[in-house]
mmCIF file with all atom_site columns, C-alpha atoms in Angstrom:
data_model
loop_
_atom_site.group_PDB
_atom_site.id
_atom_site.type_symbol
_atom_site.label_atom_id
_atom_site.label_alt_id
_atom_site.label_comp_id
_atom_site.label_asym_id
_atom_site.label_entity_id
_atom_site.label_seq_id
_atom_site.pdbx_PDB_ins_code
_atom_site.Cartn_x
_atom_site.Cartn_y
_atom_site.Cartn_z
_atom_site.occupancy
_atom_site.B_iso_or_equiv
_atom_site.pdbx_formal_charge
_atom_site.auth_seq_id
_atom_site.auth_comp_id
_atom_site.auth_asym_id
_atom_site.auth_atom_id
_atom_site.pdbx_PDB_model_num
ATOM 1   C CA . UNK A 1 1   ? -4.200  7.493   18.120  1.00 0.00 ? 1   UNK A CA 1
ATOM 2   C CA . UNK A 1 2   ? -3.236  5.323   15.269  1.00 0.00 ? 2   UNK A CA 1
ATOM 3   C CA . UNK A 1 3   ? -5.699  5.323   12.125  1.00 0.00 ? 3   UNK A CA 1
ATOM 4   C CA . UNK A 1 4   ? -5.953  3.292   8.788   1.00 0.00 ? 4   UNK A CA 1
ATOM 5   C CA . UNK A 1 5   ? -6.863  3.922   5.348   1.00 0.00 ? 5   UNK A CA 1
ATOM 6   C CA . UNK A 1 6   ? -7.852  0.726   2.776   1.00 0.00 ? 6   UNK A CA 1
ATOM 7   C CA . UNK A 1 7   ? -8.104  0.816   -0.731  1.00 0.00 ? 7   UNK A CA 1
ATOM 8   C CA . UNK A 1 8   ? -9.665  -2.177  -2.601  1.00 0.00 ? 8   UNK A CA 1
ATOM 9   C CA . UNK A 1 9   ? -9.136  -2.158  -6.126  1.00 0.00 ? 9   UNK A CA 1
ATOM 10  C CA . UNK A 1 10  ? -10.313 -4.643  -8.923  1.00 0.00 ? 10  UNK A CA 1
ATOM 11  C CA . UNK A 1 11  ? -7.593  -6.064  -10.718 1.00 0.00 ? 11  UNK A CA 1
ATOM 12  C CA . UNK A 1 12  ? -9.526  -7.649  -13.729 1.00 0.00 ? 12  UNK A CA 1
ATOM 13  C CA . UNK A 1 13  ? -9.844  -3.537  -14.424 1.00 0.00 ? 13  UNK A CA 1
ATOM 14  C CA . UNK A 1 14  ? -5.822  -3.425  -13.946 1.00 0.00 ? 14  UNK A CA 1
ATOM 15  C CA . UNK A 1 15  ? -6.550  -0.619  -10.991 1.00 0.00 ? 15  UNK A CA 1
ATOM 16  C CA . UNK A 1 16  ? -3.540  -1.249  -9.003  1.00 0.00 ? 16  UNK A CA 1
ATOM 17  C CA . UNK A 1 17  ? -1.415  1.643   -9.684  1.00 0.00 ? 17  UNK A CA 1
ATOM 18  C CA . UNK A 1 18  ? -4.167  4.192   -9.038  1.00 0.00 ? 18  UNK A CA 1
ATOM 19  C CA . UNK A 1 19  ? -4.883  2.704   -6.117  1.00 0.00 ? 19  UNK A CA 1
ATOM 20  C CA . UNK A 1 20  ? -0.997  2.680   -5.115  1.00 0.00 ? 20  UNK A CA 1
ATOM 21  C CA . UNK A 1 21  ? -0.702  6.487   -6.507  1.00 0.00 ? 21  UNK A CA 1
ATOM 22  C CA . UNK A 1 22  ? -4.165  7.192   -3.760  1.00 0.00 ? 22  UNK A CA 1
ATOM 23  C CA . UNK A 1 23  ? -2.753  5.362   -1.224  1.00 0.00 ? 23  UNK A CA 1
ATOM 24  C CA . UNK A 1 24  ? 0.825   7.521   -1.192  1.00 0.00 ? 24  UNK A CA 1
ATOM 25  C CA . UNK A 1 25  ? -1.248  10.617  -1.445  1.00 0.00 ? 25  UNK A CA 1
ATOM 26  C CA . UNK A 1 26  ? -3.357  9.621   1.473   1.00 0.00 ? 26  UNK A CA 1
ATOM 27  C CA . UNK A 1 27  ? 0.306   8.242   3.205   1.00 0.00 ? 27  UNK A CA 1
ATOM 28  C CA . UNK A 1 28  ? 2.066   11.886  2.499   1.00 0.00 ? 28  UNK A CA 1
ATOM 29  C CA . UNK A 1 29  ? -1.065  13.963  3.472   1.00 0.00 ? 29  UNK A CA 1
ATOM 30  C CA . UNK A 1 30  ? -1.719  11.697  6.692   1.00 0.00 ? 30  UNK A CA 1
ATOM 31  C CA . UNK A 1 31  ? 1.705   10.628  7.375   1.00 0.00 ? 31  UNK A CA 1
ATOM 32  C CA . UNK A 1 32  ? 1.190   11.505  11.368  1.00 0.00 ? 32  UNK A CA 1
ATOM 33  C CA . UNK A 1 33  ? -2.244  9.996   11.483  1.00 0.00 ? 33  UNK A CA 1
ATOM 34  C CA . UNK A 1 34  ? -1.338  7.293   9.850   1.00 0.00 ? 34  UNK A CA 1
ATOM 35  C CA . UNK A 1 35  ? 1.877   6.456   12.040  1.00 0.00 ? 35  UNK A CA 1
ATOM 36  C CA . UNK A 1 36  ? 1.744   2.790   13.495  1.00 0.00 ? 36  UNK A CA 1
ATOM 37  C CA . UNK A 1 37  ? -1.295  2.013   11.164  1.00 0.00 ? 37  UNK A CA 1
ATOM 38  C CA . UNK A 1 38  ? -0.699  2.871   7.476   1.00 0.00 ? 38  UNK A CA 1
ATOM 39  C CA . UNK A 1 39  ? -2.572  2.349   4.007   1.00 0.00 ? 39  UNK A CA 1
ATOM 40  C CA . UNK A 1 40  ? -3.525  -1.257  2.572   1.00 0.00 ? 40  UNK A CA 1
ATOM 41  C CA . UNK A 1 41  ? -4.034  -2.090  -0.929  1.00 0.00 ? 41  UNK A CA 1
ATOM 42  C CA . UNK A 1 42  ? -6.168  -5.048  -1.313  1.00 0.00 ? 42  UNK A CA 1
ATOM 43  C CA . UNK A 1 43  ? -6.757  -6.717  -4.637  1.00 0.00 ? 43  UNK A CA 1
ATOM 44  C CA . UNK A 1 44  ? -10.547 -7.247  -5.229  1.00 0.00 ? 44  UNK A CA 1
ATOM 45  C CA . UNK A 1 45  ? -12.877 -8.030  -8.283  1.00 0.00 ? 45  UNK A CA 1
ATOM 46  C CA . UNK A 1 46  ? -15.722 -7.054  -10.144 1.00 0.00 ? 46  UNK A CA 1
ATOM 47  C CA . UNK A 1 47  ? -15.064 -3.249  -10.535 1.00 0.00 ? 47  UNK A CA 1
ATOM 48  C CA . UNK A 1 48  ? -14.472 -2.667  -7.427  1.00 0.00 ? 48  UNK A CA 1
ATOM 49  C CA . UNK A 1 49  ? -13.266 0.713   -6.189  1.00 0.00 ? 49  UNK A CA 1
ATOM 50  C CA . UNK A 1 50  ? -13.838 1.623   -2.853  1.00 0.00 ? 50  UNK A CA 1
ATOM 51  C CA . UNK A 1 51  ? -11.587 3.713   -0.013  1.00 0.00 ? 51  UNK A CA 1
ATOM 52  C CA . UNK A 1 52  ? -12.203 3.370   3.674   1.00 0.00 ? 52  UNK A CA 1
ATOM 53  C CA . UNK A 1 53  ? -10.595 5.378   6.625   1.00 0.00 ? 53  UNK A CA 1
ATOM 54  C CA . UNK A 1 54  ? -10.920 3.359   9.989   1.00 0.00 ? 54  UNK A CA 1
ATOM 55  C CA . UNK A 1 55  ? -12.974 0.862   8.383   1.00 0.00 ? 55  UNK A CA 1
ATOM 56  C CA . UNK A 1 56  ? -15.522 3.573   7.509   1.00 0.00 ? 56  UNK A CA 1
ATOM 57  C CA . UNK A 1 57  ? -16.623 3.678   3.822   1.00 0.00 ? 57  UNK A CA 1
ATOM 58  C CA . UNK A 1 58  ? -15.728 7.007   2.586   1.00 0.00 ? 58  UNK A CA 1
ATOM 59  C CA . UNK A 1 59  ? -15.619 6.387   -0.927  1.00 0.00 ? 59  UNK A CA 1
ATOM 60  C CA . UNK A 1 60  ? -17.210 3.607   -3.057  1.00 0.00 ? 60  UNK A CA 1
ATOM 61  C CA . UNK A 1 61  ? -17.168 4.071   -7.848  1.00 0.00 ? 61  UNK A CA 1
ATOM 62  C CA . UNK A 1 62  ? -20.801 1.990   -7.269  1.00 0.00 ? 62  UNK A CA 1
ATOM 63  C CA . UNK A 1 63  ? -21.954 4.457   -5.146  1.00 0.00 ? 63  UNK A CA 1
ATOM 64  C CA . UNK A 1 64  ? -19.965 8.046   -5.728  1.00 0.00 ? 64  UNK A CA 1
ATOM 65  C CA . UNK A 1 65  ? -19.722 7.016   -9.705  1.00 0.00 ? 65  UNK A CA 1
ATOM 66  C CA . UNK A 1 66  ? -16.341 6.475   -11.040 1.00 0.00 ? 66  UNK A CA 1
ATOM 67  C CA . UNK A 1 67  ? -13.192 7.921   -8.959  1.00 0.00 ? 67  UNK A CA 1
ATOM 68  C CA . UNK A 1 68  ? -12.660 10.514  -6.798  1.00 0.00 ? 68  UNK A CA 1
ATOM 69  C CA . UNK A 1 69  ? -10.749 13.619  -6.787  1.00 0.00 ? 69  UNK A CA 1
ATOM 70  C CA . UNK A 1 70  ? -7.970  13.122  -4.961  1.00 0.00 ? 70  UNK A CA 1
ATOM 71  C CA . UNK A 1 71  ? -8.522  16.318  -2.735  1.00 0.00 ? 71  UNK A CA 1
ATOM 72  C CA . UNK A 1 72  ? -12.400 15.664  -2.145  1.00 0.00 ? 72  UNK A CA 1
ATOM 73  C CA . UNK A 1 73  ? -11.176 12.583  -1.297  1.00 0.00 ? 73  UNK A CA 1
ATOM 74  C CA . UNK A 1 74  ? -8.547  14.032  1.179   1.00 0.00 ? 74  UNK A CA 1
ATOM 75  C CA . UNK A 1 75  ? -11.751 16.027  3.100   1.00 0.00 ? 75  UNK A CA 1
ATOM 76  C CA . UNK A 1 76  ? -13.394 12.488  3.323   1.00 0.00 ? 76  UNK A CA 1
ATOM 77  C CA . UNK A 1 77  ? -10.327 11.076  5.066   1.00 0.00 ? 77  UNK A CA 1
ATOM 78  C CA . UNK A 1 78  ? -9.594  14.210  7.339   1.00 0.00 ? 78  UNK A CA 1
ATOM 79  C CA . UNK A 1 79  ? -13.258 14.140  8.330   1.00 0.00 ? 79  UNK A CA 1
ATOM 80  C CA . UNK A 1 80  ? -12.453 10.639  9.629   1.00 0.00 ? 80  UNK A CA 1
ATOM 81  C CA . UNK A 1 81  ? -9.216  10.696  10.801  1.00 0.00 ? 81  UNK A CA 1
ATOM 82  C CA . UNK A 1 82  ? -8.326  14.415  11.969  1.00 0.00 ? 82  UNK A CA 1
ATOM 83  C CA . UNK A 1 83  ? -10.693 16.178  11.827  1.00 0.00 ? 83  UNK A CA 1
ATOM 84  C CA . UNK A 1 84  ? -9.706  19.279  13.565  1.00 0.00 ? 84  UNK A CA 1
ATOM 85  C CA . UNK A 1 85  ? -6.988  19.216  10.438  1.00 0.00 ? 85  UNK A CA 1
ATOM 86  C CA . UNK A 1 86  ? -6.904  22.369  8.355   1.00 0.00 ? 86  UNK A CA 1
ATOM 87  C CA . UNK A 1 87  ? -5.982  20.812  4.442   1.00 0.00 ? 87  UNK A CA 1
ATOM 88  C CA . UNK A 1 88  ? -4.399  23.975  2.968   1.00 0.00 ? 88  UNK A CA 1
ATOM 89  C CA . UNK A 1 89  ? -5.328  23.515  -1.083  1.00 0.00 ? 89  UNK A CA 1
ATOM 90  C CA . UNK A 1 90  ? -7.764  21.415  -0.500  1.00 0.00 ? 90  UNK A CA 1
ATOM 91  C CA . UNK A 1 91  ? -9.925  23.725  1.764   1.00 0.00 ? 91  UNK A CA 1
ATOM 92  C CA . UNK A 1 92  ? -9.629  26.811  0.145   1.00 0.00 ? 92  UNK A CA 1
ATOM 93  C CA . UNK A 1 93  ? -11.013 25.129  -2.879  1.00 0.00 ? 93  UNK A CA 1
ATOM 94  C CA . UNK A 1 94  ? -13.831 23.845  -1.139  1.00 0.00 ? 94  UNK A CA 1
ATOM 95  C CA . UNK A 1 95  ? -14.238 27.474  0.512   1.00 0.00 ? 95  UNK A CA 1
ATOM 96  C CA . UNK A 1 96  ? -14.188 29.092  -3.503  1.00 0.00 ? 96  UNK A CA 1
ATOM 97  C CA . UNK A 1 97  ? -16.724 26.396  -4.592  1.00 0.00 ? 97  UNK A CA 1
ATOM 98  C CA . UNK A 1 98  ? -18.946 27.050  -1.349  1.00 0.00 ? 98  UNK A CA 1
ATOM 99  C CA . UNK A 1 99  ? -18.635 30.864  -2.229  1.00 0.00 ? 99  UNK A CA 1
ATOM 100 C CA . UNK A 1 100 ? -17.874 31.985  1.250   1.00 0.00 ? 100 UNK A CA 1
ATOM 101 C CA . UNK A 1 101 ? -13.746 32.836  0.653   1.00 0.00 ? 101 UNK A CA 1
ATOM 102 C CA . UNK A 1 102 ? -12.531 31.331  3.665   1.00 0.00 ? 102 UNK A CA 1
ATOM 103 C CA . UNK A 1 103 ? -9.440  28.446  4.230   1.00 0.00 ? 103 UNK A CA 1
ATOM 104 C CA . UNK A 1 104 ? -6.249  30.566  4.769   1.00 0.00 ? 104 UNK A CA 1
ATOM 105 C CA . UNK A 1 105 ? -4.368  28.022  6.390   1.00 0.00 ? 105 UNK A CA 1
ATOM 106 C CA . UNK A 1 106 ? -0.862  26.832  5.805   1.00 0.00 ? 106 UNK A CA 1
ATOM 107 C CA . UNK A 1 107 ? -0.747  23.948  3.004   1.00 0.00 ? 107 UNK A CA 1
ATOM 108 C CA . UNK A 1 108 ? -0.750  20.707  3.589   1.00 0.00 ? 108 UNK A CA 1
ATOM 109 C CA . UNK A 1 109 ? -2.832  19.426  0.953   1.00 0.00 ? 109 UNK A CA 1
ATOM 110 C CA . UNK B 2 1   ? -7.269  -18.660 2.313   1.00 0.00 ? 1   UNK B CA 1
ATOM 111 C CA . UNK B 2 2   ? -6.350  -14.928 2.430   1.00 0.00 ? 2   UNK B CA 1
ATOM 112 C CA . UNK B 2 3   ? -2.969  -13.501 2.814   1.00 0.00 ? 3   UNK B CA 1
ATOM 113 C CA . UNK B 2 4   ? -1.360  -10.016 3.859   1.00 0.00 ? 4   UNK B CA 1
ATOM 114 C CA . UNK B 2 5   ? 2.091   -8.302  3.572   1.00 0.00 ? 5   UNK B CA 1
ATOM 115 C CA . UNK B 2 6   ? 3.512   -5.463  5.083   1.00 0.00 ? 6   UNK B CA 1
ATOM 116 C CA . UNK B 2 7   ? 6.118   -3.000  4.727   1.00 0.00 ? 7   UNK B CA 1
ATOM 117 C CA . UNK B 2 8   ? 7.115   -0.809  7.398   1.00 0.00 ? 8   UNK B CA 1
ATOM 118 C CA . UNK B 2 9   ? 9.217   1.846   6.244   1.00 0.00 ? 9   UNK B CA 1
ATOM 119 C CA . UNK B 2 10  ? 10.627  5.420   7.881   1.00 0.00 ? 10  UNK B CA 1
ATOM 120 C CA . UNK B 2 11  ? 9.426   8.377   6.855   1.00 0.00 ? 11  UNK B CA 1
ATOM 121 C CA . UNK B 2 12  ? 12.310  10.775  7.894   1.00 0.00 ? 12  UNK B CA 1
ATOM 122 C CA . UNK B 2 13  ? 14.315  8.168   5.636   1.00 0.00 ? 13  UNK B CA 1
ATOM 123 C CA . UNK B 2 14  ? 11.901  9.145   2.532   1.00 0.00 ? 14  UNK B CA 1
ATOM 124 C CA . UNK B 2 15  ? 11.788  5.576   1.861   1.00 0.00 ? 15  UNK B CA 1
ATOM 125 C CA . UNK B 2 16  ? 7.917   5.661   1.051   1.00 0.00 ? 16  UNK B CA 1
ATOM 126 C CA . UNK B 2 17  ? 8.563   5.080   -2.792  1.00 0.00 ? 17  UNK B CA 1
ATOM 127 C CA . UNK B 2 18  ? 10.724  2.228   -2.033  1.00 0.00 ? 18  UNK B CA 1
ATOM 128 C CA . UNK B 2 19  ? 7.895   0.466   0.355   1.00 0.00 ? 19  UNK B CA 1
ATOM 129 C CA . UNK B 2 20  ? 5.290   0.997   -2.261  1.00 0.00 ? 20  UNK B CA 1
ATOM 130 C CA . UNK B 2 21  ? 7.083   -0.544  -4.948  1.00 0.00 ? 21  UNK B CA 1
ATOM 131 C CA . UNK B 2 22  ? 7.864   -3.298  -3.067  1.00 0.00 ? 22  UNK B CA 1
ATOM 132 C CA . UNK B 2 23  ? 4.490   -3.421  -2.196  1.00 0.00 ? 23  UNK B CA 1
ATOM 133 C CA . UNK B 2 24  ? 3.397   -3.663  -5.800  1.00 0.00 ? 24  UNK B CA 1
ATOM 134 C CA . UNK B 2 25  ? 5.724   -6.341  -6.778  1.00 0.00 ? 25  UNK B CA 1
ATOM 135 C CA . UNK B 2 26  ? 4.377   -8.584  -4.035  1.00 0.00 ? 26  UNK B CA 1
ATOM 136 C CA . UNK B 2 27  ? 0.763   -7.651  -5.338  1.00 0.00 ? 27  UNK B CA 1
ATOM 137 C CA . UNK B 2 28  ? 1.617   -8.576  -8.612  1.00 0.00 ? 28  UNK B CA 1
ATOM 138 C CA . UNK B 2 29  ? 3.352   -11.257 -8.180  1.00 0.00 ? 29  UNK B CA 1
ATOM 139 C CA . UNK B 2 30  ? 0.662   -12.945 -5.358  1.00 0.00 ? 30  UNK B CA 1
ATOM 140 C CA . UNK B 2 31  ? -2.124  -11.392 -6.756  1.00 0.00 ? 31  UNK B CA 1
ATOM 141 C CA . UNK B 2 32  ? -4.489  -14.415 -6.031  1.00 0.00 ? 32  UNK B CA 1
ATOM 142 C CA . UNK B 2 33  ? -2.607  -15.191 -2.473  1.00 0.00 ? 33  UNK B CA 1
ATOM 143 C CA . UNK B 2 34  ? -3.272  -11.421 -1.441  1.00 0.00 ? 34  UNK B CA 1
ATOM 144 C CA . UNK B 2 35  ? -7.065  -11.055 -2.830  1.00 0.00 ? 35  UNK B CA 1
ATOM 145 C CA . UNK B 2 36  ? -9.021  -9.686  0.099   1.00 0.00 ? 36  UNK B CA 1
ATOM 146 C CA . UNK B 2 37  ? -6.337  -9.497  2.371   1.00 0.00 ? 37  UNK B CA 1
ATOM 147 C CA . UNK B 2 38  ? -3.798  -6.835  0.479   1.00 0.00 ? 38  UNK B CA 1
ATOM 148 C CA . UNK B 2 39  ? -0.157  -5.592  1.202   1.00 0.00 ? 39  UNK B CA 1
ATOM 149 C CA . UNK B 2 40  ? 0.006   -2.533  3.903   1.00 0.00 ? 40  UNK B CA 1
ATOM 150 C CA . UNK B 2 41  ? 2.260   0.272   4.011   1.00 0.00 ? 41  UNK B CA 1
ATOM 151 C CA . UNK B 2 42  ? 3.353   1.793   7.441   1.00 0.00 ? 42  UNK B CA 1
ATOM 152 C CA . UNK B 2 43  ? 5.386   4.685   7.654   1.00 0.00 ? 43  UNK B CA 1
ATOM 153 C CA . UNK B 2 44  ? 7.065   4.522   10.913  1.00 0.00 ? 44  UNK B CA 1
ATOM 154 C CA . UNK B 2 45  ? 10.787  6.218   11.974  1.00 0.00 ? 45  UNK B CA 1
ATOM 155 C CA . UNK B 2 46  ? 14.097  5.427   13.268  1.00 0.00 ? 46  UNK B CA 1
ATOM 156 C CA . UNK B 2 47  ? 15.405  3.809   10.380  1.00 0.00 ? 47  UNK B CA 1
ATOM 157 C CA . UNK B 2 48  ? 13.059  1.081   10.437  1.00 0.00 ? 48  UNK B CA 1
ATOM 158 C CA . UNK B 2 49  ? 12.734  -1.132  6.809   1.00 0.00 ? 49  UNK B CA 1
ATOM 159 C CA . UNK B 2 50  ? 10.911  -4.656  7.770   1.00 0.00 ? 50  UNK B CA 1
ATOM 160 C CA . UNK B 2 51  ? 8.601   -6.870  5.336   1.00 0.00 ? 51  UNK B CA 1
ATOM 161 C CA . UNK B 2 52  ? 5.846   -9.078  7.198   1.00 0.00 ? 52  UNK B CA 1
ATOM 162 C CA . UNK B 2 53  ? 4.478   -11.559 5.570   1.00 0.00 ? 53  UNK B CA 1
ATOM 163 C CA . UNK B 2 54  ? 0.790   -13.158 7.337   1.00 0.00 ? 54  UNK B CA 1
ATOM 164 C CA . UNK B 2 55  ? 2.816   -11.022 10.350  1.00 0.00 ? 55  UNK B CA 1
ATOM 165 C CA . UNK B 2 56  ? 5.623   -12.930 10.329  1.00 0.00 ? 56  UNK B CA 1
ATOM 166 C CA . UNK B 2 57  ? 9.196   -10.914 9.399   1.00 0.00 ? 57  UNK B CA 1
ATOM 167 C CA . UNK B 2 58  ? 10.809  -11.873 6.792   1.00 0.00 ? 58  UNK B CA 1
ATOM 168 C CA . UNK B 2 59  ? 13.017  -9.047  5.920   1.00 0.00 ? 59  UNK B CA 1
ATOM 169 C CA . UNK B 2 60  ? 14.698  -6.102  8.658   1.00 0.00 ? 60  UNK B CA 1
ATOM 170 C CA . UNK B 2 61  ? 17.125  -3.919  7.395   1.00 0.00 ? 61  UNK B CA 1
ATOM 171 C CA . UNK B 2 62  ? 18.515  -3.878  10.957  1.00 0.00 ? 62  UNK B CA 1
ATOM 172 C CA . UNK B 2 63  ? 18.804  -8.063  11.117  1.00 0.00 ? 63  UNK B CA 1
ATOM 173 C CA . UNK B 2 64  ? 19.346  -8.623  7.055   1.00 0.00 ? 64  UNK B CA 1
ATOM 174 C CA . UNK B 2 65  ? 21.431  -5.098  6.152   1.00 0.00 ? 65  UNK B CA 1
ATOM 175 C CA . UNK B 2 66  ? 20.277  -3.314  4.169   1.00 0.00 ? 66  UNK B CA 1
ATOM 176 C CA . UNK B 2 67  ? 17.270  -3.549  1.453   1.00 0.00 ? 67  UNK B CA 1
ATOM 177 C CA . UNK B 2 68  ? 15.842  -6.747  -0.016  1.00 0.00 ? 68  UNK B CA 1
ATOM 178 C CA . UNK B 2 69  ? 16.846  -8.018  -3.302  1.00 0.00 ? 69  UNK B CA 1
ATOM 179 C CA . UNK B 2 70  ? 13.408  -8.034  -4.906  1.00 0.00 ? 70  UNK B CA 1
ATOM 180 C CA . UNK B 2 71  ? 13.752  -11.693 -6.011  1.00 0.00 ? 71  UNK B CA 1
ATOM 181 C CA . UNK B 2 72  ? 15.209  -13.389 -2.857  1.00 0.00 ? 72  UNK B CA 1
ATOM 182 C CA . UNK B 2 73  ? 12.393  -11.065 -0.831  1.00 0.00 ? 73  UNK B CA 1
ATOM 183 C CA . UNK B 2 74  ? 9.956   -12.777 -3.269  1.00 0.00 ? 74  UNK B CA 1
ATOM 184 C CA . UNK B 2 75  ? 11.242  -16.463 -2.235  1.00 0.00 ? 75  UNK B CA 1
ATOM 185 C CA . UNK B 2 76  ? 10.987  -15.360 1.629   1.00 0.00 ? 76  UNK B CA 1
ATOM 186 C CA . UNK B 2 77  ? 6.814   -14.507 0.600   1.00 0.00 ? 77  UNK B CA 1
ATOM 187 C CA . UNK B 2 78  ? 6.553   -17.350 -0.916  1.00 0.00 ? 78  UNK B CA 1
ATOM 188 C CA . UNK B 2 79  ? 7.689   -19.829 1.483   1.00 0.00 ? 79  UNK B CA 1
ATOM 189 C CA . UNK B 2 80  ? 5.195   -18.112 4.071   1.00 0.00 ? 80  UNK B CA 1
ATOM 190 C CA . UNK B 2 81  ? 2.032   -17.648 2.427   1.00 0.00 ? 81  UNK B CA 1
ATOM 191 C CA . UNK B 2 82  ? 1.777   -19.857 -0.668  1.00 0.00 ? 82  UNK B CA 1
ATOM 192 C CA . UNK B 2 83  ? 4.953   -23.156 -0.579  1.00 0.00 ? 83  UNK B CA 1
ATOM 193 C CA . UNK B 2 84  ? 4.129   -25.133 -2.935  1.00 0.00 ? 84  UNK B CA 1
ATOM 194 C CA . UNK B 2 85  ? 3.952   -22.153 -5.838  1.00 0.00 ? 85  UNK B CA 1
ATOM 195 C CA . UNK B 2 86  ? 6.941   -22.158 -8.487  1.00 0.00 ? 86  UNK B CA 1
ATOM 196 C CA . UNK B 2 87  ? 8.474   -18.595 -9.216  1.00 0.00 ? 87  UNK B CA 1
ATOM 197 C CA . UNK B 2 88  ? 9.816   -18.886 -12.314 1.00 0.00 ? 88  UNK B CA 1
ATOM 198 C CA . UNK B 2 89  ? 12.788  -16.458 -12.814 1.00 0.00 ? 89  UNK B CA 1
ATOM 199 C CA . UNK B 2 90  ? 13.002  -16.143 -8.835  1.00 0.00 ? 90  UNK B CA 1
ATOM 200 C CA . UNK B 2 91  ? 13.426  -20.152 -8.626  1.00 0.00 ? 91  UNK B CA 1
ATOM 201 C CA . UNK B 2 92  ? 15.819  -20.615 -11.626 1.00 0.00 ? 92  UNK B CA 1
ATOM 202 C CA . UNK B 2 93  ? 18.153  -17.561 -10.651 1.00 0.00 ? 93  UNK B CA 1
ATOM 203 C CA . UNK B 2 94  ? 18.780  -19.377 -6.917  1.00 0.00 ? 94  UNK B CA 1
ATOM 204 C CA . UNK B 2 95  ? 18.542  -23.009 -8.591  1.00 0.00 ? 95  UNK B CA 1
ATOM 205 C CA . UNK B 2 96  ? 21.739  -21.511 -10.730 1.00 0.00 ? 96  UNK B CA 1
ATOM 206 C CA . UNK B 2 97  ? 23.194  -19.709 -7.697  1.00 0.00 ? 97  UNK B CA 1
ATOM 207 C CA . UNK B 2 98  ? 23.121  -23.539 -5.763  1.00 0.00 ? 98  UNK B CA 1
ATOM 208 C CA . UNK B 2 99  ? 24.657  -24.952 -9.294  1.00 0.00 ? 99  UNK B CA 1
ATOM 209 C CA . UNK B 2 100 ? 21.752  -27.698 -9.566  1.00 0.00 ? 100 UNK B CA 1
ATOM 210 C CA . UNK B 2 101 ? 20.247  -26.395 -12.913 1.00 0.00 ? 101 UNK B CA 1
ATOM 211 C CA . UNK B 2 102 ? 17.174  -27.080 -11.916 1.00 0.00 ? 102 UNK B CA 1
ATOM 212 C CA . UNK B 2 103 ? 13.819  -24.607 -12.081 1.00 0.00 ? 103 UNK B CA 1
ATOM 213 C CA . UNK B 2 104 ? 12.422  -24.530 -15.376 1.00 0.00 ? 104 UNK B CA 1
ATOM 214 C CA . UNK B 2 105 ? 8.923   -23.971 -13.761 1.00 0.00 ? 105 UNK B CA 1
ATOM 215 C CA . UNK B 2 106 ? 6.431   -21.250 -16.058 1.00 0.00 ? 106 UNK B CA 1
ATOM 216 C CA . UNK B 2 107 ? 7.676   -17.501 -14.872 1.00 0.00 ? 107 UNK B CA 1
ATOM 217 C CA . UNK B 2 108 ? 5.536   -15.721 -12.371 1.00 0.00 ? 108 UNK B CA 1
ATOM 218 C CA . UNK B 2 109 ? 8.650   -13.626 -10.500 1.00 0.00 ? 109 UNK B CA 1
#
């Protein structure tokens, strides 16, 4: 199944390369999800900030305050897109934070 | 009216930085032509390099050989999503190439 990330960025706030630099991560991370569909960057205004997988918000500044981290943000997009998906880095540091040790798997983060 | 690009790019080619910084020129430079529409990036295989513009193609590494020149690739957006707007550098470099002298337009390439 193909899949599709957005980013909308303002560009009064000059937010295009961090939206390019997210939408590579999300493009090298997802690069078999993301096959056939791929990552958008669309120009916006007003301080906009937001990241959607599949059309699904999964990140907005108004509403999360300010930017993500790119591998919370990462969970938020494998929840969407794959999420059978082990993440490598980016679970075993949710594991730590949760306190329970797990997320062995190989890397991919 | 809102405008999209697209660059579809192969990923066992590693040609992801090369579709995303062709994907921020044409941001930059159609900023206001792309504003809630956006430029894509779809990794895809086989060798594949092709630039849509409002889904028409208007560069294939298979048909054109190779990779765009950044400024003549700028022309080919243009004339699809926004005719009437002057380039600037892009206009007066193939206004010199034709030997009219002409294109002394404000720069925007």
């Amino acid at each position: 199944m193909t899949h599709h990330v957005r980013v909308v960025y303002c560009t009064q706030c000059a937010w295009m390369l961090r939206a390019a630099w997210i939408a590579q991560e999300l493009l090298t991370t997802f690069q078999a999800e993301l096959m056939g569909g791929g990552a958008t960057l669309e120009p916006g205004t007003g301080g906009v900030f937001e990241v959607y997988a599949d059309d699904e918000l999964v990140w907005s500044r108004a509403a999360d305050g300010g930017f993500p981290d790119i591998v919370a943000l990462k969970r938020r997009v494998r929840d969407r897109i794959a999420p059978g998906r082990q993440l490598g880095h980016a679970d075993r540091a949710a594991a730590r934070a949760a306190g329970d040790g797990a997320g062995d798997g190989a890397a991919m983060g």
